[in-house]
């Protein structure tokens, strides 16, 4: 089958790659663009380790064909920090020890940022439902929820003082 | 998995031509069933036809008094359409029980329908609401009630070259209300053991003047249970009428026995879940009066 030539935007920069027509966007990000932050935990939409934003909406990149990315806007975990300054979500995950092995973390970070962009003041219930598509087999989730709540608090306060 | 071809046509006619040329070609909407099934080797497809670049495939528009939902509209977009969410809350809730936020940002109701899983969550809600699907194909267009599309688990009556272009829902009738509930052992990210949809119309005196009851996950396809609806019409939802409704639901069940539920459990729970869905639909219908 003919390979596909794809031009897309990743974390604000134009990116071009050639891929197999049946290749997943996750494989293209990791294998063709060397953006290995997004992880493959399952390849079937269950774990969320591959979570990215596609045109601003969070999706499992394992369930997107790379060819679908033509002309779209992609944001990955690599785009979260501003140079060496971590995004508040990243900093709070560290502070609260909301990770152990870290395999799930990129997905949780992207999903949490998307949550707080939609809803700056989520309840614990809303946080847990929003993150239901992100699995973590290490932390037991509690520290993750605390980190999300603390990030939300800090980002709200910053907005107030800004 | 073997490499398929990928095409993203820009018109319905181009899509039909691609699908007709290559038997075994598959339509791609959100990919949340298709890509999983291709990766697991359950299906092999020589050609993927992505609907999302065809204009009109994404979004909800007014159609007559009702609504037309483009086949590639993701479930989360349904919530954002205030008029649609107010008219058919049961349909919107059912579609937004599917998977996780990540999944719902891609998954479509048309894909849920055409994947033809007996446990598809949005399908009983669509059936209760009286939805139809508009199908385009090599010999033109046809419209089919949603309950007639699936012919068995994983099977539909779509001919080669045909695909669903839009789902059509009527306006919410005066005094109308709908609901969908499913039974799952978890709170999220699970497959329905039983699902039930209800859409009712109630007059100012509280008497039921029309009712459509549907069930999922308890038969090879989601079903409209006409007898269950008929049991409610003319009643004010007294115990006797609700009991007859439940009996009609039980009689329509022919579930499988598996680790997620035995035949008798699924059958008993179908009546329970249908009754609870009726209670919510009734409350919504009352509020609309
Ligand atoms: C983690 C996870 C959790 C899930 N949870 C649920 C759940 O709780 N409830 C539930 O019901 N489902 C669930 N699903 C299944 C799936 O998300 C839904 O069935 C979804 O609605 C499928 O829609 P899609 O647009 O992604 O379909 P696709 O995967 O794009 O397509 C599905 C099938 O239908 C065909 N098709 C799609 N659109 C059309 C069309 N317009 N015309 C003709 N054929 C078409 C495709 O060729 C394919 O065979 C889950 C899936 C995942 C990965
Ligand atoms: S790798 Fe995509 S959801 Fe698990
Ligand atoms: S930290 Fe190991 S899976 Fe979450």
PDB file of N, CA, C and O and ligand atoms in Angstrom, chain A residues 98-105 108 135-139 144, ligand 3:
ATOM      1  N   UNK A  98       2.585  12.235  42.796  1.00  0.00           N
ATOM      2  CA  UNK A  98       1.435  11.626  42.123  1.00  0.00           C
ATOM      3  C   UNK A  98       1.876  10.645  41.035  1.00  0.00           C
ATOM      4  O   UNK A  98       1.140  10.396  40.088  1.00  0.00           O
ATOM      5  N   UNK A  99       3.089  10.149  41.153  1.00  0.00           N
ATOM      6  CA  UNK A  99       3.564   9.133  40.214  1.00  0.00           C
ATOM      7  C   UNK A  99       4.582   8.245  40.903  1.00  0.00           C
ATOM      8  O   UNK A  99       5.254   8.670  41.836  1.00  0.00           O
ATOM      9  N   UNK A 100       4.641   7.015  40.411  1.00  0.00           N
ATOM     10  CA  UNK A 100       5.691   6.117  40.887  1.00  0.00           C
ATOM     11  C   UNK A 100       6.517   5.676  39.689  1.00  0.00           C
ATOM     12  O   UNK A 100       7.567   6.244  39.432  1.00  0.00           O
ATOM     13  N   UNK A 101       6.039   4.733  38.907  1.00  0.00           N
ATOM     14  CA  UNK A 101       6.829   4.346  37.728  1.00  0.00           C
ATOM     15  C   UNK A 101       6.783   5.435  36.657  1.00  0.00           C
ATOM     16  O   UNK A 101       7.688   5.539  35.842  1.00  0.00           O
ATOM     17  N   UNK A 102       5.707   6.209  36.613  1.00  0.00           N
ATOM     18  CA  UNK A 102       5.611   7.331  35.679  1.00  0.00           C
ATOM     19  C   UNK A 102       5.068   6.990  34.312  1.00  0.00           C
ATOM     20  O   UNK A 102       4.916   7.884  33.472  1.00  0.00           O
ATOM     21  N   UNK A 103       4.745   5.732  34.065  1.00  0.00           N
ATOM     22  CA  UNK A 103       4.302   5.362  32.709  1.00  0.00           C
ATOM     23  C   UNK A 103       2.976   6.018  32.343  1.00  0.00           C
ATOM     24  O   UNK A 103       2.761   6.426  31.211  1.00  0.00           O
ATOM     25  N   UNK A 104       2.102   6.155  33.332  1.00  0.00           N
ATOM     26  CA  UNK A 104       0.778   6.739  33.073  1.00  0.00           C
ATOM     27  C   UNK A 104       0.832   8.259  33.055  1.00  0.00           C
ATOM     28  O   UNK A 104      -0.134   8.907  32.646  1.00  0.00           O
ATOM     29  N   UNK A 105       1.923   8.836  33.579  1.00  0.00           N
ATOM     30  CA  UNK A 105       1.956  10.264  33.907  1.00  0.00           C
ATOM     31  C   UNK A 105       1.734  11.191  32.702  1.00  0.00           C
ATOM     32  O   UNK A 105       0.945  12.139  32.813  1.00  0.00           O
ATOM     33  N   UNK A 108      -1.923  11.407  32.152  1.00  0.00           N
ATOM     34  CA  UNK A 108      -2.617  12.129  33.222  1.00  0.00           C
ATOM     35  C   UNK A 108      -2.352  13.637  33.118  1.00  0.00           C
ATOM     36  O   UNK A 108      -3.245  14.445  33.381  1.00  0.00           O
ATOM     37  N   UNK A 135      -5.571   5.103  33.349  1.00  0.00           N
ATOM     38  CA  UNK A 135      -5.341   4.082  34.369  1.00  0.00           C
ATOM     39  C   UNK A 135      -3.943   4.241  34.958  1.00  0.00           C
ATOM     40  O   UNK A 135      -2.992   4.574  34.251  1.00  0.00           O
ATOM     41  N   UNK A 136      -3.847   4.029  36.275  1.00  0.00           N
ATOM     42  CA  UNK A 136      -2.558   4.028  36.959  1.00  0.00           C
ATOM     43  C   UNK A 136      -2.520   2.796  37.836  1.00  0.00           C
ATOM     44  O   UNK A 136      -3.415   2.612  38.654  1.00  0.00           O
ATOM     45  N   UNK A 137      -1.494   1.946  37.642  1.00  0.00           N
ATOM     46  CA  UNK A 137      -1.473   0.735  38.452  1.00  0.00           C
ATOM     47  C   UNK A 137      -0.542   0.899  39.666  1.00  0.00           C
ATOM     48  O   UNK A 137      -0.308  -0.029  40.401  1.00  0.00           O
ATOM     49  N   UNK A 138       0.010   2.110  39.865  1.00  0.00           N
ATOM     50  CA  UNK A 138       0.925   2.303  41.002  1.00  0.00           C
ATOM     51  C   UNK A 138       0.329   3.112  42.150  1.00  0.00           C
ATOM     52  O   UNK A 138       0.431   2.720  43.295  1.00  0.00           O
ATOM     53  N   UNK A 139      -0.238   4.272  41.838  1.00  0.00           N
ATOM     54  CA  UNK A 139      -0.478   5.256  42.909  1.00  0.00           C
ATOM     55  C   UNK A 139      -1.757   5.048  43.698  1.00  0.00           C
ATOM     56  O   UNK A 139      -1.897   5.617  44.772  1.00  0.00           O
ATOM     57  N   UNK A 144      -2.939  11.447  42.867  1.00  0.00           N
ATOM     58  CA  UNK A 144      -3.209  12.129  41.596  1.00  0.00           C
ATOM     59  C   UNK A 144      -4.352  13.127  41.787  1.00  0.00           C
ATOM     60  O   UNK A 144      -4.240  14.296  41.391  1.00  0.00           O
TER      61      UNK A 144
HETATM   62  S1  LIG C   3       2.723   5.695  38.211  1.00  0.00           S
HETATM   63 FE1  LIG C   3       2.969   3.700  37.466  1.00  0.00          FE
HETATM   64  S2  LIG C   3       1.162   3.455  36.290  1.00  0.00           S
HETATM   65 FE2  LIG C   3       0.826   5.333  37.227  1.00  0.00          FE
END
